[in-house]
Each structure stands twice: as C-alpha cells, then as structure tokens.
Tab-separated table of N, CA and C in Angstrom:
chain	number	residue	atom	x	y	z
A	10	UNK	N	19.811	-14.883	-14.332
A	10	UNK	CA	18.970	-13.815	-14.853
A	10	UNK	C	17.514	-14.109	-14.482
A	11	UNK	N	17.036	-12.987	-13.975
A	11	UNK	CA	15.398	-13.024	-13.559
A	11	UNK	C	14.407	-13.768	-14.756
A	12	UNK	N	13.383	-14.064	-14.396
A	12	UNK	CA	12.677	-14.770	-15.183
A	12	UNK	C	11.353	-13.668	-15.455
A	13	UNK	N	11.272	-13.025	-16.693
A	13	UNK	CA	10.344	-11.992	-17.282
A	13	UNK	C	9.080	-12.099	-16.590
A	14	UNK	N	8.930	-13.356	-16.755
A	14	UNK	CA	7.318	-13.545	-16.969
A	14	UNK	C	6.907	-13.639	-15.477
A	15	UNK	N	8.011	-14.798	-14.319
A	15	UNK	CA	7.612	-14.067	-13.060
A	15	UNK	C	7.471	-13.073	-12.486
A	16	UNK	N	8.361	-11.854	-12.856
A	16	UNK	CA	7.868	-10.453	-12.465
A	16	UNK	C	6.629	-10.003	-12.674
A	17	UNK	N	6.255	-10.843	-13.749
A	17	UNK	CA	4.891	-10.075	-14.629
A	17	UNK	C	3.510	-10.616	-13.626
A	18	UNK	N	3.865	-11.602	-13.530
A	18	UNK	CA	2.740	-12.888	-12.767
A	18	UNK	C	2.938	-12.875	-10.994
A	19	UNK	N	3.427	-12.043	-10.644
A	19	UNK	CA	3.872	-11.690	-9.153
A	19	UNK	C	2.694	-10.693	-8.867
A	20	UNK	N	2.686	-9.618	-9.193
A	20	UNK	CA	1.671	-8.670	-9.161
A	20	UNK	C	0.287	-9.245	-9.012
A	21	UNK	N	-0.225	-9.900	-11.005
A	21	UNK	CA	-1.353	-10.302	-10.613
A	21	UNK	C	-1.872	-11.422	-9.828
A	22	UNK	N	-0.977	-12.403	-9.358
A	22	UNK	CA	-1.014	-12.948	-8.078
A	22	UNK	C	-1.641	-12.577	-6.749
A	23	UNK	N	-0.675	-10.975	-6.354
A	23	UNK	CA	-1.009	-10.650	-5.500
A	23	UNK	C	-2.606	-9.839	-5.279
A	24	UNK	N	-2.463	-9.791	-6.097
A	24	UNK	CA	-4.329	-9.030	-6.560
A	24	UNK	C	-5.490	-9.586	-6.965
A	25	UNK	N	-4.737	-10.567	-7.449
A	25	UNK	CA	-6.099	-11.512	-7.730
A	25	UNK	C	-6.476	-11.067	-8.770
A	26	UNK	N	-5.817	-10.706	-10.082
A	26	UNK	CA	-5.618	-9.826	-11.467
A	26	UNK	C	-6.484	-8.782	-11.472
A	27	UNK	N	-6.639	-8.575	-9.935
A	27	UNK	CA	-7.125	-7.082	-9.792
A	27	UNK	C	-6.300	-5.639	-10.388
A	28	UNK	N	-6.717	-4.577	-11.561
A	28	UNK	CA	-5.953	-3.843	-11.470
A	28	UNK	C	-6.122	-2.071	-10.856
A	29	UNK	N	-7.754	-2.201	-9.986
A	29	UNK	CA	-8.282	-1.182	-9.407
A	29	UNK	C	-8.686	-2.079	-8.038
A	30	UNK	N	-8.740	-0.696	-6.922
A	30	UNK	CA	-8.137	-1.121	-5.677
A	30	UNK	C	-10.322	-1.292	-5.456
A	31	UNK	N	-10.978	-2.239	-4.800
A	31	UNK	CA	-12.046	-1.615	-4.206
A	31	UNK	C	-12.501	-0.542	-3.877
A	32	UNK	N	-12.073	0.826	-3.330
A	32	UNK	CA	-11.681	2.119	-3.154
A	32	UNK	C	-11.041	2.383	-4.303
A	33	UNK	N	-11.823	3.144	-5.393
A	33	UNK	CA	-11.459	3.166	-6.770
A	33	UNK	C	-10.874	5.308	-6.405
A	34	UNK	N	-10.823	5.510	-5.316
A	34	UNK	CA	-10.885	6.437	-4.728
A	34	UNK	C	-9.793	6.669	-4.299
A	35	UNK	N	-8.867	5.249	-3.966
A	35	UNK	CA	-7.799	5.625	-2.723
A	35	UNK	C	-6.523	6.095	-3.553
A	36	UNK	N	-5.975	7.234	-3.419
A	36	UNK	CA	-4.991	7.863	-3.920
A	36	UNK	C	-3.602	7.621	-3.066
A	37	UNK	N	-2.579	8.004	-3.664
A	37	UNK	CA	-1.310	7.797	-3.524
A	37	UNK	C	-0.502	8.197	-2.044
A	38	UNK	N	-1.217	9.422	-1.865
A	38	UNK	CA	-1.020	9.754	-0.825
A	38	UNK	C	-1.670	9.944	0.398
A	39	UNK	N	-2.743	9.087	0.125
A	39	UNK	CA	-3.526	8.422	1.187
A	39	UNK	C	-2.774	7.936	2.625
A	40	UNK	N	-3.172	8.306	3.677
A	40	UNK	CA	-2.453	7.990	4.755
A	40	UNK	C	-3.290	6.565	5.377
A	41	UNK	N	-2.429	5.765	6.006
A	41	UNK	CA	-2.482	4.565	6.543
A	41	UNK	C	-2.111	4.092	7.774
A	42	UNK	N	-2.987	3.412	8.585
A	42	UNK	CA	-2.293	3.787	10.174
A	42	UNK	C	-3.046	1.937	10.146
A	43	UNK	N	-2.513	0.747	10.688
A	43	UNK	CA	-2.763	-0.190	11.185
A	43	UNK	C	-3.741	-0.183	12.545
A	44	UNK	N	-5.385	-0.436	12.327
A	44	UNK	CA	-6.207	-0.787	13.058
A	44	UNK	C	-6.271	-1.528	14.723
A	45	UNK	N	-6.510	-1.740	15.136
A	45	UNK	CA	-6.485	-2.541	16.413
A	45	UNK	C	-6.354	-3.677	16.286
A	46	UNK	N	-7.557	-4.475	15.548
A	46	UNK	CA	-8.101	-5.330	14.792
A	46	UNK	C	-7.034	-5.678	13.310
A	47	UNK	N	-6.194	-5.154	12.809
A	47	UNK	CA	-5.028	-5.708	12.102
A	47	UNK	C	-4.247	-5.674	13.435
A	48	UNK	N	-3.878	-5.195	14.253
A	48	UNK	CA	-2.198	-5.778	14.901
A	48	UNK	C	-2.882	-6.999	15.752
A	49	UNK	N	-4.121	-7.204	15.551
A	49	UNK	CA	-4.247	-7.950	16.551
A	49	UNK	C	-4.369	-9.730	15.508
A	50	UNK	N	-4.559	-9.063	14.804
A	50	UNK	CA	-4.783	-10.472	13.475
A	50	UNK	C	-3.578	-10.758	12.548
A	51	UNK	N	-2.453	-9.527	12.710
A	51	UNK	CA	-1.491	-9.762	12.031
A	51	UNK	C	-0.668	-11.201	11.706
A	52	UNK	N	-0.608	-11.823	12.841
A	52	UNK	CA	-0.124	-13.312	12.287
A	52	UNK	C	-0.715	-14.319	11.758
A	53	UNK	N	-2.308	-14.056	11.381
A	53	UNK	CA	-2.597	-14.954	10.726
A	53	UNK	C	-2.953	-14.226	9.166
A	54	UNK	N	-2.322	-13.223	8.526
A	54	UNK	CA	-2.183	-12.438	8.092
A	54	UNK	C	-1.419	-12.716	6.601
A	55	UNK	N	-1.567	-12.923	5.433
A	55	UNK	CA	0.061	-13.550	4.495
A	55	UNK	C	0.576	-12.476	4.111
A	56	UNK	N	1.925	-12.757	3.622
A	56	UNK	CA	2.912	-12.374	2.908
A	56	UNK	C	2.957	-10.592	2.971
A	57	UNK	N	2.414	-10.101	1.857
A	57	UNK	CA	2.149	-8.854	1.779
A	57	UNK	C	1.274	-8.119	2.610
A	58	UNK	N	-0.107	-8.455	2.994
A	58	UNK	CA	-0.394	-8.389	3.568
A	58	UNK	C	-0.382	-8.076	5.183
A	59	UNK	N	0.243	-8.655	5.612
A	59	UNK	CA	0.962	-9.167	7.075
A	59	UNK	C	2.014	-7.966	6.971
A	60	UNK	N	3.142	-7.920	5.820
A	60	UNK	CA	3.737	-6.769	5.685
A	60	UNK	C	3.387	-5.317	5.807
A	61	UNK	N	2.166	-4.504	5.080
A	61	UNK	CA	1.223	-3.639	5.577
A	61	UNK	C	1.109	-3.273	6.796
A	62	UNK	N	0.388	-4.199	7.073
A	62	UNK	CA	-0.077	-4.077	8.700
A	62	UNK	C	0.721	-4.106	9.622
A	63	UNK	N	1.307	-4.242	10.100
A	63	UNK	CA	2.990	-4.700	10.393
A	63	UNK	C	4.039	-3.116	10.092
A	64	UNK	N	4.209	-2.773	8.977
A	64	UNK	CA	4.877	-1.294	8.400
A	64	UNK	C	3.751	-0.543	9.115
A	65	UNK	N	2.761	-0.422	8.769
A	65	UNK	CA	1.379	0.859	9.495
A	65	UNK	C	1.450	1.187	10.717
A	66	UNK	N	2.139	0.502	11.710
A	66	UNK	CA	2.108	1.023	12.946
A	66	UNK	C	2.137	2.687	13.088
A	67	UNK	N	2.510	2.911	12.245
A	67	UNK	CA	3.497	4.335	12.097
A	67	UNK	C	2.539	5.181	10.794
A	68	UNK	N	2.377	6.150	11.294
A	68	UNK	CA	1.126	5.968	9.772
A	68	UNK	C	2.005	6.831	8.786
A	69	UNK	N	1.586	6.388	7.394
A	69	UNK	CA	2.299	6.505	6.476
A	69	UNK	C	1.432	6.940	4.878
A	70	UNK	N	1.987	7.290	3.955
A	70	UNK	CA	1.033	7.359	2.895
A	70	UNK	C	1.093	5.830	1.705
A	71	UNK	N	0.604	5.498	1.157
A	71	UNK	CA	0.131	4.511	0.310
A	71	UNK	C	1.392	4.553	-0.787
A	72	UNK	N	1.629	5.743	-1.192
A	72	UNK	CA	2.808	5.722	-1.903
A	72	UNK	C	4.505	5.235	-0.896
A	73	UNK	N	4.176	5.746	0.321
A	73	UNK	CA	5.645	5.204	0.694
A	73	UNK	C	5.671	3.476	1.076
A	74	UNK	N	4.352	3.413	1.171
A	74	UNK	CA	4.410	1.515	1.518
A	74	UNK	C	4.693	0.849	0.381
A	75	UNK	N	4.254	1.527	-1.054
A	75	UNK	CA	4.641	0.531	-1.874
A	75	UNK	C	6.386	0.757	-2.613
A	76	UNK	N	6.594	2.255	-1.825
A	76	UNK	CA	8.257	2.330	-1.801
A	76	UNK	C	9.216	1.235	-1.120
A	77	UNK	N	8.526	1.365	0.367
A	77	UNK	CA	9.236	0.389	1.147
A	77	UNK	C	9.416	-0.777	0.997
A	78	UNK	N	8.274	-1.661	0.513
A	78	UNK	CA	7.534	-2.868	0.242
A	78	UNK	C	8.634	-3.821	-0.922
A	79	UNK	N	8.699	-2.054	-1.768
A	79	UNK	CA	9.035	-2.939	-3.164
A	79	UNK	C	8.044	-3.311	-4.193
A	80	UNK	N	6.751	-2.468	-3.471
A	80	UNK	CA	5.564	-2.904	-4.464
A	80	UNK	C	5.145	-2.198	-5.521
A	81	UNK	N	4.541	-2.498	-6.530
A	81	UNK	CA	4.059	-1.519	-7.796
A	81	UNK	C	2.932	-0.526	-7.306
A	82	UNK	N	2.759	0.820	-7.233
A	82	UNK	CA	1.992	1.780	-6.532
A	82	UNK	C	0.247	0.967	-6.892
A	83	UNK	N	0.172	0.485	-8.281
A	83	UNK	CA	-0.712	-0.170	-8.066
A	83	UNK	C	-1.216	-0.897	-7.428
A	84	UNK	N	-0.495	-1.721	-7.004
A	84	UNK	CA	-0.888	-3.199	-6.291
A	84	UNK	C	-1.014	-2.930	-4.885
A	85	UNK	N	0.051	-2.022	-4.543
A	85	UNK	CA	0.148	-1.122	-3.042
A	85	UNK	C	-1.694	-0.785	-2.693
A	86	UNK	N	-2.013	0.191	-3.846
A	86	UNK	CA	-3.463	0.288	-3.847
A	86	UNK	C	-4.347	-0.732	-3.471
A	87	UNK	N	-4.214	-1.567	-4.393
A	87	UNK	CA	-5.217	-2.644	-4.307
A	87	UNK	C	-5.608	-3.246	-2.687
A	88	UNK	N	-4.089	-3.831	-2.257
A	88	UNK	CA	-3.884	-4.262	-1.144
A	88	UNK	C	-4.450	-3.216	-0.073
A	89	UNK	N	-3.828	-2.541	0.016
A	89	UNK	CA	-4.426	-1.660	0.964
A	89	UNK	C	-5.735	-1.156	0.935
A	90	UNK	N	-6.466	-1.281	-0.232
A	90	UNK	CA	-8.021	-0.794	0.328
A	90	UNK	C	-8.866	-2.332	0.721
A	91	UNK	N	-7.974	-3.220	0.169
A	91	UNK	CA	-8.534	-4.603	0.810
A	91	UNK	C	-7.975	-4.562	2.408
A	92	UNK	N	-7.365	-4.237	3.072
A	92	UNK	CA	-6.855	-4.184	4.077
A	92	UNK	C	-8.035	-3.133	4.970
A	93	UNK	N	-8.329	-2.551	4.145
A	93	UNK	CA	-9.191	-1.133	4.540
A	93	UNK	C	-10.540	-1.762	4.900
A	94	UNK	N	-10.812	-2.524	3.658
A	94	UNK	CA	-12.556	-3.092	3.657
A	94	UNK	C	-13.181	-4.212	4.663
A	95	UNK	N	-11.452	-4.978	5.068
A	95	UNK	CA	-11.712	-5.392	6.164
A	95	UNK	C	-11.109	-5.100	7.609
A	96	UNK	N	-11.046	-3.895	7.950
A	96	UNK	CA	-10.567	-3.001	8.955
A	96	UNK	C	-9.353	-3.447	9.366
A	97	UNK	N	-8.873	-3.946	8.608
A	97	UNK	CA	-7.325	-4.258	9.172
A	97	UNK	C	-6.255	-3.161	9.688
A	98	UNK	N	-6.547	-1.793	8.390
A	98	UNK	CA	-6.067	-0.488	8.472
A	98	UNK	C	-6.800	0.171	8.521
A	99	UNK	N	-6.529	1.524	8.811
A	99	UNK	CA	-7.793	2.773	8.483
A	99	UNK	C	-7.057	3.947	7.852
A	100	UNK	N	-7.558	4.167	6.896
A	100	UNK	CA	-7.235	5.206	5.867
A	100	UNK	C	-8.019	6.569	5.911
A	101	UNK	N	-6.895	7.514	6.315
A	101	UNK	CA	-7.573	9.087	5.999
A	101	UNK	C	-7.038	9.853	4.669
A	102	UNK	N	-7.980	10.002	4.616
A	102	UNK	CA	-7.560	11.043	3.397
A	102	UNK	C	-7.211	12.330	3.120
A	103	UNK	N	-6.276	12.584	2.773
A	103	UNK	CA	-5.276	14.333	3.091
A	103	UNK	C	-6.779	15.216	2.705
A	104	UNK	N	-6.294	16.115	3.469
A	104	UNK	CA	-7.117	17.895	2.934
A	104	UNK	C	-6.824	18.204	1.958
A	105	UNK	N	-7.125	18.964	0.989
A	105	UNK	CA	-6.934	18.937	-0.192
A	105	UNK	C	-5.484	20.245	-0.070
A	106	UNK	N	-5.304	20.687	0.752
A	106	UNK	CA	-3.789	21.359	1.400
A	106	UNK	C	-2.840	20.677	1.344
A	107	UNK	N	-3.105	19.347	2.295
A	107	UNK	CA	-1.906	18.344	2.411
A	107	UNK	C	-1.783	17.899	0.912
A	108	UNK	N	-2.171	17.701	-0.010
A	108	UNK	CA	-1.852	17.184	-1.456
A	108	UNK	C	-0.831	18.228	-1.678
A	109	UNK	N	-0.400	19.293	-1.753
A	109	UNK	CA	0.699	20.215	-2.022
A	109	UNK	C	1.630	20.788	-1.006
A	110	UNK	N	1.870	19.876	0.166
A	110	UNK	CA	2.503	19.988	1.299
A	110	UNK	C	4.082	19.668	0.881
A	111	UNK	N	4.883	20.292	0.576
A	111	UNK	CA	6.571	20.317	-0.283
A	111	UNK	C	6.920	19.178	0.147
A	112	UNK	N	6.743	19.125	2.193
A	112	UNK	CA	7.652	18.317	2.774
A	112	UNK	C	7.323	16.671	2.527
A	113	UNK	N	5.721	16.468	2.553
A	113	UNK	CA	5.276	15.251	2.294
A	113	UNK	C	5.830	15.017	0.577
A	114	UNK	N	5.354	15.667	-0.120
A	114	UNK	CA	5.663	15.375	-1.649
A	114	UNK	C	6.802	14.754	-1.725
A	115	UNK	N	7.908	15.358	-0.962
A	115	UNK	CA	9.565	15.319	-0.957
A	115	UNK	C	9.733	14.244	-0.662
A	116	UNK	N	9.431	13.409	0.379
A	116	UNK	CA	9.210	12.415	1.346
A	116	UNK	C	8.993	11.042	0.324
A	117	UNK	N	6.991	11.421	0.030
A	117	UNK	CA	6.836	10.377	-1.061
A	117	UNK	C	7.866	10.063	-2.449
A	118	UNK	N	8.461	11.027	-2.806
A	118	UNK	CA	9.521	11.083	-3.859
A	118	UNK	C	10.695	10.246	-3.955
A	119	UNK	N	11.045	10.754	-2.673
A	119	UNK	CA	12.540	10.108	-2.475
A	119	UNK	C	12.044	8.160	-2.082
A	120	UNK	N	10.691	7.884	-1.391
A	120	UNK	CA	10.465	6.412	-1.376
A	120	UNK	C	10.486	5.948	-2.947
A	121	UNK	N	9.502	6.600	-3.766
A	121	UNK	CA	9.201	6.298	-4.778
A	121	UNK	C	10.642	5.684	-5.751
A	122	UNK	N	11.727	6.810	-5.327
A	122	UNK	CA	13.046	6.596	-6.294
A	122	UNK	C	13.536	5.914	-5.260
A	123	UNK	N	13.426	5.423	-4.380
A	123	UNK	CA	14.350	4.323	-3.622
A	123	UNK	C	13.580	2.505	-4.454
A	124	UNK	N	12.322	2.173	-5.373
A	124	UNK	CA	12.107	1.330	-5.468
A	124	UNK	C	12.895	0.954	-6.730
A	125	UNK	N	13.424	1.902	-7.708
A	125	UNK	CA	13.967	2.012	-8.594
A	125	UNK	C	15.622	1.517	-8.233
C-alpha cells in the first residue's frame, strides 16, 4: 500500500512548495511548444522537467501535459512557467475563441480523466 504522506511530499518537492506558477497568469489551456534552447539542453535537464521538454515537441496545452505526465494541473503550472522563464518552452496563449473551441475542450477532458 502507497505511502500517504509520499504522495503528499512528491508535489511539493517538485515545486519547491511552490503553489503558484511564476506566470500567475498561465492557464490550463495554455499552449506549449519546446524552444530550441530546451531540445537543445534537454539532457542536462531532471526528471520532470526533461519530461516537458521532451513531450513539447508537439505543441500541446498545459492541461494535457499534466494529463500525460501524471501531474497535478497545479504543479504542471508551476513547472511549466519555470520552463517558460527560462526559455526552455514558449507559451502562447489561446484567443479568447480558442477557450470555447468544443474540439480542444474535448481533447483536454478526456487527458484530464485519463490521470484519474
């Protein structure tokens, strides 16, 4: 049986008991595309991190990385605007159209219930 308290202490690990991303801005469906400058630094890169950059080839929204990942949408945040601040990735931000786009919503949804 899993151990409670490591689940709990995994997160703020990864954040540095950060629980807002630098980009107190960057939303869920924020799109993410891996930089030049991340694929090119990716191996010296850790864990999660390295993971990001690495998944971004392909650009994606913030909510499906922390689907894929396995990560808490929070921490997904965090990471990724640290990824952002040091150009590892580059983040655009939807039109305020794309926020009610069925097919993306649908998309982020079904990642979201795949972490479950």
């Amino acid at each position: 049986m899993p151990d409670p308290d490591v689940s709990l202490l995994r997160p703020y690990l990864l954040t540095s008991g950060r629980t807002e991303p630098i980009d107190r801005d960057l939303e869920i469906e924020t799109q993410v595309l891996t930089s030049e400058l991340g694929a090119a630094s990716h191996a010296s890169l850790s864990f999660e991190r390295r993971d990001i950059v690495a998944l971004c080839t392909k650009t994606m929204s913030v909510a499906e990385v922390a689907a894929i990942l396995g990560l808490h949408i929070g921490v997904a945040r965090v990471l990724v605007a640290d990824l952002a601040a040091l150009r590892y990735v580059v983040v655009r931000r939807p039109a305020a159209g794309l926020a009610s786009d069925p097919a993306m919503i649908e998309r982020i949804i079904r990642r979201l219930e795949a972490i479950s």
